[in-house]
Tab-separated table of C-alpha atoms in Angstrom:
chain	number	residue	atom	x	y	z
D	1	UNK	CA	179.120	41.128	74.656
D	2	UNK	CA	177.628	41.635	78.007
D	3	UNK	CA	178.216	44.825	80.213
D	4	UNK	CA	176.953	45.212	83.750
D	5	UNK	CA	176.727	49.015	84.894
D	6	UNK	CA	175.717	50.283	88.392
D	7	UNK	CA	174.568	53.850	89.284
D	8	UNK	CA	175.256	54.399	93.047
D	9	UNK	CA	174.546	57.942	94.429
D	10	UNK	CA	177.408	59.630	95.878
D	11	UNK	CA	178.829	60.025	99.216
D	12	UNK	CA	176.920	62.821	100.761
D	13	UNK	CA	173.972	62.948	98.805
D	14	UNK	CA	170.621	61.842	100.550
D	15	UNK	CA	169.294	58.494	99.801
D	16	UNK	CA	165.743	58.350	101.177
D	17	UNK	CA	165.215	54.684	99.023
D	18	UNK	CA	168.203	53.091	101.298
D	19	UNK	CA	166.758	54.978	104.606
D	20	UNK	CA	163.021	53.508	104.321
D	21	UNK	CA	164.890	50.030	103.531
D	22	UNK	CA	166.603	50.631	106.896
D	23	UNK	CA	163.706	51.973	108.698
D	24	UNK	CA	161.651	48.593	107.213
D	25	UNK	CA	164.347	46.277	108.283
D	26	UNK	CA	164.330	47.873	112.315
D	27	UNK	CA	160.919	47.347	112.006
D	28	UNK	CA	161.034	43.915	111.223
D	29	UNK	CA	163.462	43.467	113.897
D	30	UNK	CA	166.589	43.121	112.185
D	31	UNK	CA	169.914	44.569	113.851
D	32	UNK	CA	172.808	44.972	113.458
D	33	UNK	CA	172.720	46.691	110.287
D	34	UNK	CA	174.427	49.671	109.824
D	35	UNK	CA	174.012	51.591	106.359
D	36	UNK	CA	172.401	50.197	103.426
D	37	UNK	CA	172.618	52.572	100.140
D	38	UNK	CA	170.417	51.851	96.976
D	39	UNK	CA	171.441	52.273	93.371
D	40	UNK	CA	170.978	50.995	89.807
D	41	UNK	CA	171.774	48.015	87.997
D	42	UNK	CA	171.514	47.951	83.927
D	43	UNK	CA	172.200	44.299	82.408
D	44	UNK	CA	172.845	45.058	78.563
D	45	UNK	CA	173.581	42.976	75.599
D	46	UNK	CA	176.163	44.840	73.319
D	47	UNK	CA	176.104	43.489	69.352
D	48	UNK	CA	179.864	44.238	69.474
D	49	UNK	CA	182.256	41.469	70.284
D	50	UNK	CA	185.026	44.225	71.168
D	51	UNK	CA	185.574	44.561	74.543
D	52	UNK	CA	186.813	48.068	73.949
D	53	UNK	CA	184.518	48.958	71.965
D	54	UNK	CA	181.491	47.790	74.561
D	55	UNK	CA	183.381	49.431	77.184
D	56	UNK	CA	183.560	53.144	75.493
D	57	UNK	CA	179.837	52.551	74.160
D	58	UNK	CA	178.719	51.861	77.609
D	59	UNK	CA	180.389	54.613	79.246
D	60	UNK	CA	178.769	57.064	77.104
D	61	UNK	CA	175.062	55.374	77.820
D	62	UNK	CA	176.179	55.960	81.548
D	63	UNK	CA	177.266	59.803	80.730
D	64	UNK	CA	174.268	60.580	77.958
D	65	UNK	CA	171.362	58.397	79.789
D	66	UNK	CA	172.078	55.962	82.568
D	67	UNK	CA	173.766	58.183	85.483
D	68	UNK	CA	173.108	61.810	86.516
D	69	UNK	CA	176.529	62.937	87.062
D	70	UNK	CA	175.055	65.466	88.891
D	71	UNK	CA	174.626	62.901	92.090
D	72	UNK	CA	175.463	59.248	90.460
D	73	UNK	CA	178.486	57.916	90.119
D	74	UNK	CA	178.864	54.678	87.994
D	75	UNK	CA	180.620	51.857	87.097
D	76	UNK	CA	181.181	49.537	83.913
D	77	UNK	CA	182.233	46.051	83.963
D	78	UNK	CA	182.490	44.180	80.587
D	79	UNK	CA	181.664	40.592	80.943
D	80	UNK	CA	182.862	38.038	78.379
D	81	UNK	CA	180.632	36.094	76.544
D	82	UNK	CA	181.123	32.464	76.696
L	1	UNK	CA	181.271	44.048	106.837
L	2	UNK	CA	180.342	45.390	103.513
L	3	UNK	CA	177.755	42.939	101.298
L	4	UNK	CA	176.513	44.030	97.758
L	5	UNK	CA	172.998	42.706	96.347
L	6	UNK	CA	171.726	42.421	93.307
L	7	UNK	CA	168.159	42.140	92.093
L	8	UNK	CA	166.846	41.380	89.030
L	9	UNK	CA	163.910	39.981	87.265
L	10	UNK	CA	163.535	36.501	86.380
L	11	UNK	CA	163.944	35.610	82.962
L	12	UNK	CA	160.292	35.492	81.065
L	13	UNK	CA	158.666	38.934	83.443
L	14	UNK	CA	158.913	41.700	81.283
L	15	UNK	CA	160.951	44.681	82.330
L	16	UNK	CA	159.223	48.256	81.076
L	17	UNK	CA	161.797	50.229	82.725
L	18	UNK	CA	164.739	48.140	80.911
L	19	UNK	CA	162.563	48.724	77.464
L	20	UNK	CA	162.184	52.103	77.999
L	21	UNK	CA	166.015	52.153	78.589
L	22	UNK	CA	166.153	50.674	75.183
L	23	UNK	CA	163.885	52.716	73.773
L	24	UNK	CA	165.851	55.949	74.698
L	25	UNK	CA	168.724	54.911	73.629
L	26	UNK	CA	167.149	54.021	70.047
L	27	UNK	CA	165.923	57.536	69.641
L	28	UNK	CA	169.183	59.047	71.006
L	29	UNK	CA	171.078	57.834	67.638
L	30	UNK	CA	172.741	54.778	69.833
L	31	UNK	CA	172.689	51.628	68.031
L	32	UNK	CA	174.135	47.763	68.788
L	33	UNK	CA	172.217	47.516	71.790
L	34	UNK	CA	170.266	44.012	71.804
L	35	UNK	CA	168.890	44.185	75.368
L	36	UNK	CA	169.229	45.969	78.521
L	37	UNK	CA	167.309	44.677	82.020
L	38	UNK	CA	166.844	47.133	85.001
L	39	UNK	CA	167.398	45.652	88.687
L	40	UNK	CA	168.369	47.023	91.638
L	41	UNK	CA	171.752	47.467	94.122
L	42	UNK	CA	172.291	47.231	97.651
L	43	UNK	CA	174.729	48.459	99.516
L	44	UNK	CA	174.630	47.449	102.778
L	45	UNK	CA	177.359	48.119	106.048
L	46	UNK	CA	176.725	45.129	109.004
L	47	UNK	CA	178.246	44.810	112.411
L	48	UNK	CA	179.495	41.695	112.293
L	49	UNK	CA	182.686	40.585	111.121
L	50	UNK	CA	181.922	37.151	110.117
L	51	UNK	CA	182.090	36.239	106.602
L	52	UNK	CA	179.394	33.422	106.775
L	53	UNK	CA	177.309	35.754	109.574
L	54	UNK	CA	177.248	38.454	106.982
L	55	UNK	CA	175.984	36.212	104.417
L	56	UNK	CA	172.999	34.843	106.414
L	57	UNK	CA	171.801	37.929	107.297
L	58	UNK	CA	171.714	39.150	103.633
L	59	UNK	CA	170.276	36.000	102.491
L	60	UNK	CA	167.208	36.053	105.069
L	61	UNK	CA	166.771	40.297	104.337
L	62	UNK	CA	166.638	39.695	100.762
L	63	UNK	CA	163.826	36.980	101.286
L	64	UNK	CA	162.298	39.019	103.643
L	65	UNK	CA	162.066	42.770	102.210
L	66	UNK	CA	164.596	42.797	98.985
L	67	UNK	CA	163.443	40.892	96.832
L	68	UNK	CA	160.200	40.049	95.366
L	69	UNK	CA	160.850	36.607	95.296
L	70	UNK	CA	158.094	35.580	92.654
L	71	UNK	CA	159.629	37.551	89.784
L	72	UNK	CA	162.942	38.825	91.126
L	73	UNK	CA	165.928	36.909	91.587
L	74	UNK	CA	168.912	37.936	93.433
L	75	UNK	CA	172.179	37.845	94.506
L	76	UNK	CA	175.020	38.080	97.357
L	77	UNK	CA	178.178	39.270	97.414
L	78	UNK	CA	180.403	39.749	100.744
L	79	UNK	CA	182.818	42.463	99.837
L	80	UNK	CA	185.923	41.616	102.656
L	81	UNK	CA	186.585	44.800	104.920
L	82	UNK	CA	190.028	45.242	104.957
């Protein structure tokens, strides 16, 4: 089973990645953009064929390893094999 | 307009962050876990309200400064604003 997680900070806390990106890109000339925020993005390959079961498994890698709640916030999204 | 972008190593470049992901997670106790790959997320606000506009923009910024386009590949998604 395959299960796409992102890690996004949260609203409020400083993202000095997504500011250089938007500091690069007015440098390069480009306008019109307004925010950009960077985060995480974990492609895994679960042995379980559960979609349950990959779910709750991934949400504790996000809780135990992936995110710091502290800051992150994240999000699971099981996708089907085949 | 809201777009999201993905980016992600090719298939065949290896990924030490995603193995030391995997690694972690062995020595944690976790088990079932075949494979995880790192990339990265965008989050990025534009001006414009155009659908296709949007999309051209993200396209040419991810050749341009996102993505590394000799091992990374990546993706676009326009997220609708209301």
């Amino acid at each position: 089973m395959k299960v796409q997680v992102h890690t996004t900070l949260k609203e409020g806390v400083l993202d000095p990645q997504g500011k250089a990106v938007e500091a690069a890109l007015n440098n390069l000339g480009f306008s019109g953009i307004n925010r950009i925020r960077q985060g995480k993005l974990f492609d895994i390959d679960l042995d379980t064929d559960s979609k349950e079961e990959a779910e709750k498994l991934t949400i504790e890698i996000c809780k135990v390893l992936l995110a710091n709640m502290v800051i992150e916030d994240y999000s699971v999204k099981v996708i089907q094999d085949n």
